[in-house]
PDB file of C-alpha atoms in Angstrom:
ATOM      1  CA  GLY C 232      -0.063   0.087   0.028  1.00  0.00           C
ATOM      2  CA  GLN C 233       0.884   3.585  -0.118  1.00  0.00           C
ATOM      3  CA  ASN C 234       0.638   6.603   2.240  1.00  0.00           C
ATOM      4  CA  ILE C 235       1.012  10.130   0.886  1.00  0.00           C
ATOM      5  CA  ASP C 236       1.023  13.301   3.059  1.00  0.00           C
ATOM      6  CA  GLN C 237       0.898  16.973   1.950  1.00  0.00           C
ATOM      7  CA  PRO C 238      -0.189  20.055   3.667  1.00  0.00           C
ATOM      8  CA  THR C 239      -3.936  20.760   3.413  1.00  0.00           C
ATOM      9  CA  GLU C 240      -3.712  24.569   2.787  1.00  0.00           C
ATOM     10  CA  MET C 241      -1.028  27.076   2.175  1.00  0.00           C
ATOM     11  CA  THR C 242      -1.142  30.771   1.433  1.00  0.00           C
ATOM     12  CA  ALA C 243       1.302  33.014  -0.479  1.00  0.00           C
ATOM     13  CA  THR C 244       1.758  36.379  -1.764  1.00  0.00           C
ATOM     14  CA  GLU C 245       1.784  37.229  -5.501  1.00  0.00           C
ATOM     15  CA  GLY C 246       5.284  37.405  -7.009  1.00  0.00           C
ATOM     16  CA  ALA C 247       6.663  35.202  -4.030  1.00  0.00           C
ATOM     17  CA  ILE C 248       7.983  31.662  -4.110  1.00  0.00           C
ATOM     18  CA  VAL C 249       6.207  28.720  -2.523  1.00  0.00           C
ATOM     19  CA  GLN C 250       7.302  25.160  -1.896  1.00  0.00           C
ATOM     20  CA  ILE C 251       4.602  22.331  -1.416  1.00  0.00           C
ATOM     21  CA  ASN C 252       5.983  19.407   0.157  1.00  0.00           C
ATOM     22  CA  CYS C 253       4.984  15.712  -0.304  1.00  0.00           C
ATOM     23  CA  THR C 254       6.000  12.686   1.740  1.00  0.00           C
ATOM     24  CA  TYR C 255       5.360   9.271   0.785  1.00  0.00           C
ATOM     25  CA  GLN C 256       5.686   5.674   1.927  1.00  0.00           C
ATOM     26  CA  THR C 257       5.273   3.152  -0.814  1.00  0.00           C
ATOM     27  CA  SER C 258       5.813  -0.653  -1.643  1.00  0.00           C
ATOM     28  CA  GLY C 259       7.232  -0.382  -5.054  1.00  0.00           C
ATOM     29  CA  PHE C 260       8.083   3.102  -6.233  1.00  0.00           C
ATOM     30  CA  ASN C 261       7.640   3.887  -9.898  1.00  0.00           C
ATOM     31  CA  GLY C 262       7.515   7.668 -10.304  1.00  0.00           C
ATOM     32  CA  LEU C 263       5.875  10.661  -8.712  1.00  0.00           C
ATOM     33  CA  PHE C 264       3.361  13.128 -10.415  1.00  0.00           C
ATOM     34  CA  TRP C 265       2.416  16.518  -9.636  1.00  0.00           C
ATOM     35  CA  TYR C 266      -1.181  17.837 -10.954  1.00  0.00           C
ATOM     36  CA  GLN C 267      -2.738  21.085 -10.800  1.00  0.00           C
ATOM     37  CA  GLN C 268      -6.648  21.315 -10.188  1.00  0.00           C
ATOM     38  CA  HIS C 269      -8.469  24.494 -10.342  1.00  0.00           C
ATOM     39  CA  ALA C 270     -11.809  24.595  -8.379  1.00  0.00           C
ATOM     40  CA  GLY C 271     -14.427  22.967 -10.340  1.00  0.00           C
ATOM     41  CA  GLU C 272     -11.994  21.653 -13.054  1.00  0.00           C
ATOM     42  CA  ALA C 273     -10.112  18.596 -13.960  1.00  0.00           C
ATOM     43  CA  PRO C 274      -6.590  17.880 -12.682  1.00  0.00           C
ATOM     44  CA  THR C 275      -3.893  18.653 -15.334  1.00  0.00           C
ATOM     45  CA  PHE C 276      -0.363  17.257 -15.432  1.00  0.00           C
ATOM     46  CA  LEU C 277       2.422  19.450 -14.239  1.00  0.00           C
ATOM     47  CA  SER C 278       5.495  17.435 -13.636  1.00  0.00           C
ATOM     48  CA  TYR C 279       6.963  13.919 -13.304  1.00  0.00           C
ATOM     49  CA  ASN C 280      10.092  12.738 -11.410  1.00  0.00           C
ATOM     50  CA  VAL C 281      11.229   9.162 -11.405  1.00  0.00           C
ATOM     51  CA  LEU C 282      15.073   9.765 -10.575  1.00  0.00           C
ATOM     52  CA  ASP C 283      16.348  11.815  -7.715  1.00  0.00           C
ATOM     53  CA  GLY C 284      16.853  15.507  -8.516  1.00  0.00           C
ATOM     54  CA  LEU C 285      15.215  18.635  -9.631  1.00  0.00           C
ATOM     55  CA  GLU C 286      13.221  18.860 -12.861  1.00  0.00           C
ATOM     56  CA  GLU C 287      12.480  22.496 -14.032  1.00  0.00           C
ATOM     57  CA  LYS C 288       9.717  23.603 -16.303  1.00  0.00           C
ATOM     58  CA  GLY C 289       9.391  27.361 -16.464  1.00  0.00           C
ATOM     59  CA  ARG C 290       7.946  28.808 -13.253  1.00  0.00           C
ATOM     60  CA  PHE C 291       7.422  25.357 -11.798  1.00  0.00           C
ATOM     61  CA  SER C 292       9.997  22.855 -10.589  1.00  0.00           C
ATOM     62  CA  SER C 293       9.762  19.450  -8.849  1.00  0.00           C
ATOM     63  CA  PHE C 294      12.275  17.721  -6.718  1.00  0.00           C
ATOM     64  CA  LEU C 295      12.508  14.006  -5.696  1.00  0.00           C
ATOM     65  CA  SER C 296      14.568  12.105  -3.034  1.00  0.00           C
ATOM     66  CA  ARG C 297      13.678   8.487  -3.346  1.00  0.00           C
ATOM     67  CA  SER C 298      15.754   7.623  -0.225  1.00  0.00           C
ATOM     68  CA  LYS C 299      13.780  10.075   1.929  1.00  0.00           C
ATOM     69  CA  GLY C 300      10.374   9.347   0.361  1.00  0.00           C
ATOM     70  CA  TYR C 301      10.104  13.145  -0.338  1.00  0.00           C
ATOM     71  CA  SER C 302       9.173  15.467  -3.159  1.00  0.00           C
ATOM     72  CA  TYR C 303       8.398  19.139  -3.372  1.00  0.00           C
ATOM     73  CA  LEU C 304       6.796  21.409  -5.981  1.00  0.00           C
ATOM     74  CA  LEU C 305       8.377  24.823  -6.174  1.00  0.00           C
ATOM     75  CA  LEU C 306       6.358  27.506  -7.729  1.00  0.00           C
ATOM     76  CA  LYS C 307       8.298  30.899  -8.488  1.00  0.00           C
ATOM     77  CA  GLU C 308       6.927  34.281  -9.407  1.00  0.00           C
ATOM     78  CA  LEU C 309       3.461  33.617  -8.188  1.00  0.00           C
ATOM     79  CA  GLN C 310       0.435  34.696 -10.103  1.00  0.00           C
ATOM     80  CA  MET C 311      -3.107  34.956  -8.922  1.00  0.00           C
ATOM     81  CA  LYS C 312      -3.874  32.214 -11.334  1.00  0.00           C
ATOM     82  CA  ASP C 313      -1.790  29.767  -9.451  1.00  0.00           C
ATOM     83  CA  SER C 314      -4.466  29.601  -6.838  1.00  0.00           C
ATOM     84  CA  ALA C 315      -5.543  25.937  -7.119  1.00  0.00           C
ATOM     85  CA  SER C 316      -5.144  22.629  -5.571  1.00  0.00           C
ATOM     86  CA  TYR C 317      -1.811  20.776  -6.153  1.00  0.00           C
ATOM     87  CA  LEU C 318      -2.045  16.894  -6.109  1.00  0.00           C
ATOM     88  CA  CYS C 319       0.934  14.783  -5.419  1.00  0.00           C
ATOM     89  CA  ALA C 320       0.525  11.141  -6.813  1.00  0.00           C
ATOM     90  CA  VAL C 321       2.984   8.230  -6.476  1.00  0.00           C
ATOM     91  CA  ARG C 322       2.857   5.544  -9.145  1.00  0.00           C
ATOM     92  CA  ASP C 323       3.630   1.851  -7.900  1.00  0.00           C
ATOM     93  CA  ARG C 324       5.273  -0.989  -9.871  1.00  0.00           C
ATOM     94  CA  TYR C 325       1.804  -1.861 -11.323  1.00  0.00           C
ATOM     95  CA  ASN C 326       1.621   1.547 -12.934  1.00  0.00           C
ATOM     96  CA  MET C 327      -1.345   2.611 -10.531  1.00  0.00           C
ATOM     97  CA  LEU C 328      -1.471   6.124  -9.003  1.00  0.00           C
ATOM     98  CA  THR C 329      -2.195   6.846  -5.361  1.00  0.00           C
ATOM     99  CA  PHE C 330      -3.093  10.489  -4.755  1.00  0.00           C
ATOM    100  CA  GLY C 331      -2.480  12.636  -1.681  1.00  0.00           C
ATOM    101  CA  GLY C 332      -5.292  14.644  -0.335  1.00  0.00           C
ATOM    102  CA  GLY C 333      -4.104  17.810  -2.193  1.00  0.00           C
ATOM    103  CA  THR C 334      -2.740  21.160  -0.942  1.00  0.00           C
ATOM    104  CA  ARG C 335      -4.928  24.168  -1.684  1.00  0.00           C
ATOM    105  CA  LEU C 336      -2.930  27.165  -2.414  1.00  0.00           C
ATOM    106  CA  MET C 337      -4.254  30.609  -2.185  1.00  0.00           C
ATOM    107  CA  VAL C 338      -2.428  33.499  -3.633  1.00  0.00           C
ATOM    108  CA  LYS C 339      -3.049  36.950  -2.330  1.00  0.00           C
ATOM    109  CA  PRO C 340      -2.164  40.368  -3.737  1.00  0.00           C
TER     110      PRO C 340
ATOM    111  CA  ASP L  53      -4.449  17.928 -27.651  1.00  0.00           C
ATOM    112  CA  VAL L  54      -5.764  14.902 -25.553  1.00  0.00           C
ATOM    113  CA  LYS L  55      -9.421  15.083 -24.931  1.00  0.00           C
ATOM    114  CA  VAL L  56     -11.382  13.170 -22.208  1.00  0.00           C
ATOM    115  CA  THR L  57     -15.069  13.940 -22.185  1.00  0.00           C
ATOM    116  CA  GLN L  58     -17.725  12.926 -19.702  1.00  0.00           C
ATOM    117  CA  SER L  59     -21.347  12.630 -20.546  1.00  0.00           C
ATOM    118  CA  SER L  60     -22.587  15.052 -17.782  1.00  0.00           C
ATOM    119  CA  ARG L  61     -20.992  17.845 -15.630  1.00  0.00           C
ATOM    120  CA  TYR L  62     -24.013  17.776 -13.079  1.00  0.00           C
ATOM    121  CA  LEU L  63     -26.275  14.834 -12.293  1.00  0.00           C
ATOM    122  CA  VAL L  64     -28.968  14.559  -9.495  1.00  0.00           C
ATOM    123  CA  LYS L  65     -30.475  11.035  -8.888  1.00  0.00           C
ATOM    124  CA  ARG L  66     -32.800   9.436  -6.475  1.00  0.00           C
ATOM    125  CA  THR L  67     -31.771   6.712  -3.935  1.00  0.00           C
ATOM    126  CA  GLY L  68     -32.018   3.084  -5.662  1.00  0.00           C
ATOM    127  CA  GLU L  69     -31.831   4.545  -9.249  1.00  0.00           C
ATOM    128  CA  LYS L  70     -29.417   2.876 -11.680  1.00  0.00           C
ATOM    129  CA  VAL L  71     -26.865   5.574 -12.856  1.00  0.00           C
ATOM    130  CA  PHE L  72     -24.561   5.523 -15.869  1.00  0.00           C
ATOM    131  CA  LEU L  73     -21.495   7.755 -16.184  1.00  0.00           C
ATOM    132  CA  GLU L  74     -19.798   7.822 -19.565  1.00  0.00           C
ATOM    133  CA  CYS L  75     -16.393   8.758 -20.442  1.00  0.00           C
ATOM    134  CA  VAL L  76     -14.797   8.949 -23.857  1.00  0.00           C
ATOM    135  CA  GLN L  77     -11.171   9.642 -24.948  1.00  0.00           C
ATOM    136  CA  ASP L  78      -9.803  10.433 -28.426  1.00  0.00           C
ATOM    137  CA  MET L  79      -6.080   9.573 -27.930  1.00  0.00           C
ATOM    138  CA  ASP L  80      -6.120   5.634 -28.542  1.00  0.00           C
ATOM    139  CA  HIS L  81      -5.187   5.273 -24.837  1.00  0.00           C
ATOM    140  CA  GLU L  82      -5.038   1.701 -23.628  1.00  0.00           C
ATOM    141  CA  ASN L  83      -5.824   2.434 -19.886  1.00  0.00           C
ATOM    142  CA  MET L  84      -8.890   4.050 -18.563  1.00  0.00           C
ATOM    143  CA  PHE L  85      -9.758   4.820 -14.983  1.00  0.00           C
ATOM    144  CA  TRP L  86     -12.600   5.938 -12.719  1.00  0.00           C
ATOM    145  CA  TYR L  87     -11.947   8.005  -9.671  1.00  0.00           C
ATOM    146  CA  ARG L  88     -14.201   9.627  -7.101  1.00  0.00           C
ATOM    147  CA  GLN L  89     -12.916  12.745  -5.317  1.00  0.00           C
ATOM    148  CA  ASP L  90     -14.140  13.750  -1.997  1.00  0.00           C
ATOM    149  CA  PRO L  91     -12.924  16.658   0.277  1.00  0.00           C
ATOM    150  CA  GLY L  92     -10.021  15.634   2.489  1.00  0.00           C
ATOM    151  CA  LEU L  93      -9.892  12.082   0.912  1.00  0.00           C
ATOM    152  CA  GLY L  94      -8.383  12.953  -2.431  1.00  0.00           C
ATOM    153  CA  LEU L  95      -8.924  10.755  -5.509  1.00  0.00           C
ATOM    154  CA  ARG L  96      -9.629   7.233  -4.768  1.00  0.00           C
ATOM    155  CA  LEU L  97      -9.674   4.675  -7.587  1.00  0.00           C
ATOM    156  CA  ILE L  98     -12.743   2.751  -8.198  1.00  0.00           C
ATOM    157  CA  TYR L  99     -12.119   0.668 -11.414  1.00  0.00           C
ATOM    158  CA  PHE L 100      -9.624   0.796 -14.107  1.00  0.00           C
ATOM    159  CA  SER L 101      -9.321  -0.948 -17.601  1.00  0.00           C
ATOM    160  CA  TYR L 102      -6.008  -1.628 -19.539  1.00  0.00           C
ATOM    161  CA  ASP L 103      -7.868  -3.100 -22.592  1.00  0.00           C
ATOM    162  CA  VAL L 104     -11.098  -3.412 -24.161  1.00  0.00           C
ATOM    163  CA  LYS L 105     -13.348  -5.773 -22.221  1.00  0.00           C
ATOM    164  CA  MET L 106     -10.868  -5.980 -19.390  1.00  0.00           C
ATOM    165  CA  LYS L 107     -11.510  -4.417 -15.929  1.00  0.00           C
ATOM    166  CA  GLU L 108      -9.915  -4.424 -12.680  1.00  0.00           C
ATOM    167  CA  LYS L 109     -10.969  -3.265  -9.241  1.00  0.00           C
ATOM    168  CA  GLY L 110      -9.493  -0.427  -7.647  1.00  0.00           C
ATOM    169  CA  ASP L 111      -9.426   0.684  -3.962  1.00  0.00           C
ATOM    170  CA  ILE L 112     -13.184   1.172  -3.645  1.00  0.00           C
ATOM    171  CA  PRO L 113     -15.259  -0.845  -6.177  1.00  0.00           C
ATOM    172  CA  GLU L 114     -18.142  -1.769  -3.814  1.00  0.00           C
ATOM    173  CA  GLY L 115     -21.472  -0.546  -5.137  1.00  0.00           C
ATOM    174  CA  TYR L 116     -19.961   0.087  -8.700  1.00  0.00           C
ATOM    175  CA  SER L 117     -19.459  -1.762 -11.897  1.00  0.00           C
ATOM    176  CA  VAL L 118     -17.855  -0.810 -15.190  1.00  0.00           C
ATOM    177  CA  SER L 119     -17.995  -1.594 -18.879  1.00  0.00           C
ATOM    178  CA  ARG L 120     -15.444  -1.266 -21.745  1.00  0.00           C
ATOM    179  CA  GLU L 121     -16.863  -2.451 -24.924  1.00  0.00           C
ATOM    180  CA  LYS L 122     -14.780   0.016 -27.036  1.00  0.00           C
ATOM    181  CA  LYS L 123     -11.322   1.154 -26.548  1.00  0.00           C
ATOM    182  CA  GLU L 124     -12.394   4.897 -26.500  1.00  0.00           C
ATOM    183  CA  ARG L 125     -15.302   4.372 -23.981  1.00  0.00           C
ATOM    184  CA  PHE L 126     -15.219   3.470 -20.390  1.00  0.00           C
ATOM    185  CA  SER L 127     -18.594   3.511 -18.484  1.00  0.00           C
ATOM    186  CA  LEU L 128     -19.048   3.565 -14.610  1.00  0.00           C
ATOM    187  CA  ILE L 129     -22.373   2.133 -13.367  1.00  0.00           C
ATOM    188  CA  LEU L 130     -23.945   2.664  -9.937  1.00  0.00           C
ATOM    189  CA  GLU L 131     -26.310  -0.326  -9.776  1.00  0.00           C
ATOM    190  CA  SER L 132     -28.418   1.108  -7.021  1.00  0.00           C
ATOM    191  CA  ALA L 133     -27.375   4.611  -6.177  1.00  0.00           C
ATOM    192  CA  SER L 134     -27.132   5.510  -2.497  1.00  0.00           C
ATOM    193  CA  THR L 135     -26.531   8.892  -0.784  1.00  0.00           C
ATOM    194  CA  ASN L 136     -23.004   7.975   0.261  1.00  0.00           C
ATOM    195  CA  GLN L 137     -22.246   7.920  -3.519  1.00  0.00           C
ATOM    196  CA  THR L 138     -22.591  11.540  -3.773  1.00  0.00           C
ATOM    197  CA  SER L 139     -19.385  12.717  -5.163  1.00  0.00           C
ATOM    198  CA  MET L 140     -17.328  14.223  -7.879  1.00  0.00           C
ATOM    199  CA  TYR L 141     -16.400  11.402 -10.343  1.00  0.00           C
ATOM    200  CA  LEU L 142     -13.428  11.818 -12.655  1.00  0.00           C
ATOM    201  CA  CYS L 143     -12.412   9.672 -15.655  1.00  0.00           C
ATOM    202  CA  ALA L 144      -8.798   9.570 -16.924  1.00  0.00           C
ATOM    203  CA  SER L 145      -7.071   7.711 -19.563  1.00  0.00           C
ATOM    204  CA  SER L 146      -3.404   7.028 -20.358  1.00  0.00           C
ATOM    205  CA  PHE L 147      -1.058   5.153 -22.553  1.00  0.00           C
ATOM    206  CA  ASN L 148       0.621   1.775 -21.176  1.00  0.00           C
ATOM    207  CA  GLU L 149       4.129   2.814 -21.886  1.00  0.00           C
ATOM    208  CA  GLY L 150       6.594   5.705 -21.115  1.00  0.00           C
ATOM    209  CA  ARG L 151       5.725   8.430 -18.702  1.00  0.00           C
ATOM    210  CA  ASN L 152       2.000   7.669 -19.148  1.00  0.00           C
ATOM    211  CA  GLU L 153       0.678  10.454 -17.285  1.00  0.00           C
ATOM    212  CA  GLN L 154      -3.181  10.270 -16.893  1.00  0.00           C
ATOM    213  CA  TYR L 155      -5.484  12.696 -18.600  1.00  0.00           C
ATOM    214  CA  PHE L 156      -8.539  13.683 -16.847  1.00  0.00           C
ATOM    215  CA  GLY L 157     -12.019  14.590 -18.039  1.00  0.00           C
ATOM    216  CA  PRO L 158     -13.964  17.660 -16.456  1.00  0.00           C
ATOM    217  CA  GLY L 159     -15.590  15.432 -13.928  1.00  0.00           C
ATOM    218  CA  THR L 160     -19.237  14.647 -13.069  1.00  0.00           C
ATOM    219  CA  ARG L 161     -20.835  15.965  -9.901  1.00  0.00           C
ATOM    220  CA  LEU L 162     -23.313  13.497  -8.775  1.00  0.00           C
ATOM    221  CA  THR L 163     -25.841  14.082  -6.019  1.00  0.00           C
ATOM    222  CA  VAL L 164     -27.927  11.327  -4.635  1.00  0.00           C
ATOM    223  CA  THR L 165     -30.978  12.434  -2.715  1.00  0.00           C
TER     224      THR L 165
END
């Protein structure tokens, strides 16, 4: 089985940097995904990590440490439109995803 | 662009009714999934399918069944709807190989009264 923890809510200021953490315990790690979900909309894919290290994609970066069971999503130069829920999901060796409860990020002016 | 569509955005049904939720994807994905999303519980997998006519139970299959007669279409069936099945239902699809990230439909908010 898998257990995934991420903070329930975070607040940050427009233009700032925010880091959303995700810790996991898994039997058979095969990759970690981050999704963004605006209220009332479908989750959309943001990033994928399967090896240790940092993956950068524009204003968004995601980091993975497999030995620590830890990932974070880093959002730079925050914009109001970044207000959304951010979902951490771990894939197991059977290619099944287990999702964390999501972190609701509120960006304030 | 990958497109996953769901038959309804909002649905209201009565307890005991049989409910069909339809999902269609246009990217020739092998895998299709049904999740429900509830506050504080995240997305939980109900059923998935990795090929036509194949289905596997997820974490919470009780009270649900599925059908996949064509590759592009995956249906979720609530045999006898109950109030505890009031939820947001999300369909997703993915390839079998590579990064195979899942692409989600817009969701169906089902209310059972």
